JSON list of C-alpha atoms in Angstrom, two decimals:
[
{"chain": "A", "resi": 1287, "resn": "UNK", "atom": "CA", "xyz": [101.80, 109.17, 105.19]},
{"chain": "A", "resi": 1288, "resn": "UNK", "atom": "CA", "xyz": [99.41, 111.36, 106.58]},
{"chain": "A", "resi": 1289, "resn": "UNK", "atom": "CA", "xyz": [99.03, 112.09, 110.24]},
{"chain": "A", "resi": 1290, "resn": "UNK", "atom": "CA", "xyz": [95.90, 112.17, 112.21]},
{"chain": "A", "resi": 1291, "resn": "UNK", "atom": "CA", "xyz": [94.84, 113.42, 115.56]},
{"chain": "A", "resi": 1292, "resn": "UNK", "atom": "CA", "xyz": [92.39, 110.94, 117.42]},
{"chain": "A", "resi": 1293, "resn": "UNK", "atom": "CA", "xyz": [90.24, 112.55, 119.91]},
{"chain": "A", "resi": 1294, "resn": "UNK", "atom": "CA", "xyz": [88.67, 110.06, 122.46]},
{"chain": "A", "resi": 1295, "resn": "UNK", "atom": "CA", "xyz": [86.30, 110.50, 125.73]},
{"chain": "A", "resi": 1296, "resn": "UNK", "atom": "CA", "xyz": [86.75, 108.22, 128.63]},
{"chain": "A", "resi": 1297, "resn": "UNK", "atom": "CA", "xyz": [83.73, 108.57, 130.85]},
{"chain": "A", "resi": 1298, "resn": "UNK", "atom": "CA", "xyz": [85.34, 106.56, 133.71]},
{"chain": "A", "resi": 1299, "resn": "UNK", "atom": "CA", "xyz": [88.94, 107.73, 132.97]},
{"chain": "A", "resi": 1300, "resn": "UNK", "atom": "CA", "xyz": [92.10, 106.37, 130.97]},
{"chain": "A", "resi": 1301, "resn": "UNK", "atom": "CA", "xyz": [93.04, 102.94, 131.29]},
{"chain": "A", "resi": 1302, "resn": "UNK", "atom": "CA", "xyz": [95.92, 102.26, 128.72]},
{"chain": "A", "resi": 1303, "resn": "UNK", "atom": "CA", "xyz": [95.90, 98.96, 126.60]},
{"chain": "A", "resi": 1304, "resn": "UNK", "atom": "CA", "xyz": [98.62, 96.49, 126.59]},
{"chain": "A", "resi": 1305, "resn": "UNK", "atom": "CA", "xyz": [98.67, 95.96, 122.94]},
{"chain": "A", "resi": 1306, "resn": "UNK", "atom": "CA", "xyz": [99.67, 98.58, 120.34]},
{"chain": "A", "resi": 1307, "resn": "UNK", "atom": "CA", "xyz": [98.58, 97.77, 116.72]},
{"chain": "A", "resi": 1308, "resn": "UNK", "atom": "CA", "xyz": [99.00, 101.21, 114.78]},
{"chain": "A", "resi": 1309, "resn": "UNK", "atom": "CA", "xyz": [102.00, 103.63, 114.86]},
{"chain": "A", "resi": 1310, "resn": "UNK", "atom": "CA", "xyz": [101.29, 105.70, 117.88]},
{"chain": "A", "resi": 1311, "resn": "UNK", "atom": "CA", "xyz": [103.18, 108.99, 117.80]},
{"chain": "A", "resi": 1312, "resn": "UNK", "atom": "CA", "xyz": [102.10, 110.36, 121.28]},
{"chain": "A", "resi": 1313, "resn": "UNK", "atom": "CA", "xyz": [99.21, 111.74, 122.91]},
{"chain": "A", "resi": 1314, "resn": "UNK", "atom": "CA", "xyz": [97.98, 114.06, 125.33]},
{"chain": "A", "resi": 1315, "resn": "UNK", "atom": "CA", "xyz": [95.59, 113.51, 128.29]},
{"chain": "A", "resi": 1316, "resn": "UNK", "atom": "CA", "xyz": [93.48, 115.92, 130.07]},
{"chain": "A", "resi": 1317, "resn": "UNK", "atom": "CA", "xyz": [94.26, 116.30, 134.25]},
{"chain": "A", "resi": 1318, "resn": "UNK", "atom": "CA", "xyz": [90.93, 114.42, 135.09]},
{"chain": "A", "resi": 1319, "resn": "UNK", "atom": "CA", "xyz": [92.30, 111.59, 132.49]},
{"chain": "A", "resi": 1320, "resn": "UNK", "atom": "CA", "xyz": [88.95, 111.53, 130.70]},
{"chain": "A", "resi": 1321, "resn": "UNK", "atom": "CA", "xyz": [90.27, 112.86, 127.34]},
{"chain": "A", "resi": 1322, "resn": "UNK", "atom": "CA", "xyz": [92.80, 112.27, 125.26]},
{"chain": "A", "resi": 1323, "resn": "UNK", "atom": "CA", "xyz": [94.11, 113.64, 122.10]},
{"chain": "A", "resi": 1324, "resn": "UNK", "atom": "CA", "xyz": [96.46, 110.90, 120.50]},
{"chain": "A", "resi": 1325, "resn": "UNK", "atom": "CA", "xyz": [98.60, 111.47, 117.25]},
{"chain": "A", "resi": 1326, "resn": "UNK", "atom": "CA", "xyz": [99.11, 108.59, 114.95]},
{"chain": "A", "resi": 1327, "resn": "UNK", "atom": "CA", "xyz": [100.45, 107.92, 111.64]},
{"chain": "A", "resi": 1328, "resn": "UNK", "atom": "CA", "xyz": [98.23, 105.82, 109.20]},
{"chain": "A", "resi": 1329, "resn": "UNK", "atom": "CA", "xyz": [97.32, 105.51, 105.62]},
{"chain": "A", "resi": 1330, "resn": "UNK", "atom": "CA", "xyz": [94.02, 106.78, 106.21]},
{"chain": "A", "resi": 1331, "resn": "UNK", "atom": "CA", "xyz": [90.98, 107.29, 109.08]},
{"chain": "A", "resi": 1332, "resn": "UNK", "atom": "CA", "xyz": [89.58, 103.77, 108.57]},
{"chain": "A", "resi": 1333, "resn": "UNK", "atom": "CA", "xyz": [92.66, 101.88, 109.56]},
{"chain": "A", "resi": 1334, "resn": "UNK", "atom": "CA", "xyz": [92.83, 103.93, 112.76]},
{"chain": "A", "resi": 1335, "resn": "UNK", "atom": "CA", "xyz": [89.22, 103.08, 113.61]},
{"chain": "A", "resi": 1336, "resn": "UNK", "atom": "CA", "xyz": [89.81, 99.08, 112.73]},
{"chain": "A", "resi": 1337, "resn": "UNK", "atom": "CA", "xyz": [92.49, 99.17, 115.23]},
{"chain": "A", "resi": 1338, "resn": "UNK", "atom": "CA", "xyz": [90.82, 101.21, 117.75]},
{"chain": "A", "resi": 1339, "resn": "UNK", "atom": "CA", "xyz": [87.51, 98.66, 117.23]},
{"chain": "A", "resi": 1340, "resn": "UNK", "atom": "CA", "xyz": [90.01, 95.66, 117.94]},
{"chain": "A", "resi": 1341, "resn": "UNK", "atom": "CA", "xyz": [91.55, 97.06, 121.10]},
{"chain": "A", "resi": 1342, "resn": "UNK", "atom": "CA", "xyz": [87.97, 98.34, 122.32]},
{"chain": "A", "resi": 1343, "resn": "UNK", "atom": "CA", "xyz": [89.20, 101.92, 122.12]},
{"chain": "A", "resi": 1344, "resn": "UNK", "atom": "CA", "xyz": [86.70, 105.03, 121.83]},
{"chain": "A", "resi": 1345, "resn": "UNK", "atom": "CA", "xyz": [87.10, 107.30, 118.60]},
{"chain": "A", "resi": 1346, "resn": "UNK", "atom": "CA", "xyz": [85.07, 110.60, 118.98]},
{"chain": "A", "resi": 1347, "resn": "UNK", "atom": "CA", "xyz": [86.61, 111.98, 115.79]},
{"chain": "A", "resi": 1348, "resn": "UNK", "atom": "CA", "xyz": [89.62, 111.64, 113.62]},
{"chain": "A", "resi": 1349, "resn": "UNK", "atom": "CA", "xyz": [91.08, 114.50, 112.09]},
{"chain": "A", "resi": 1350, "resn": "UNK", "atom": "CA", "xyz": [94.37, 115.02, 109.67]},
{"chain": "A", "resi": 1351, "resn": "UNK", "atom": "CA", "xyz": [96.78, 117.42, 110.69]},
{"chain": "A", "resi": 1352, "resn": "UNK", "atom": "CA", "xyz": [100.16, 118.68, 109.71]},
{"chain": "A", "resi": 1353, "resn": "UNK", "atom": "CA", "xyz": [102.80, 120.30, 112.02]},
{"chain": "A", "resi": 1354, "resn": "UNK", "atom": "CA", "xyz": [102.57, 124.29, 111.93]},
{"chain": "A", "resi": 1355, "resn": "UNK", "atom": "CA", "xyz": [106.15, 125.49, 112.66]},
{"chain": "A", "resi": 1356, "resn": "UNK", "atom": "CA", "xyz": [105.95, 128.44, 114.78]},
{"chain": "A", "resi": 1357, "resn": "UNK", "atom": "CA", "xyz": [108.78, 129.98, 112.69]},
{"chain": "A", "resi": 1358, "resn": "UNK", "atom": "CA", "xyz": [107.08, 129.22, 109.56]},
{"chain": "A", "resi": 1359, "resn": "UNK", "atom": "CA", "xyz": [105.50, 132.87, 109.34]},
{"chain": "A", "resi": 1360, "resn": "UNK", "atom": "CA", "xyz": [108.72, 135.09, 109.97]}
]
């Protein structure tokens, strides 16, 4: 299944929702808690957008990503 990083901006800071409806892998948050970089597993970007809309979460950008292993280029 494709993996995506979802970038979000929170002008007033991060408030975590109580309900998760997608497969959330993990997230990174900036020190000021105004931007997150979230990793989700999903069949396509539209599925992520639908869930974000239902949960009233902003979506700035969705980018398909793959793991780049630091030992790959040895």
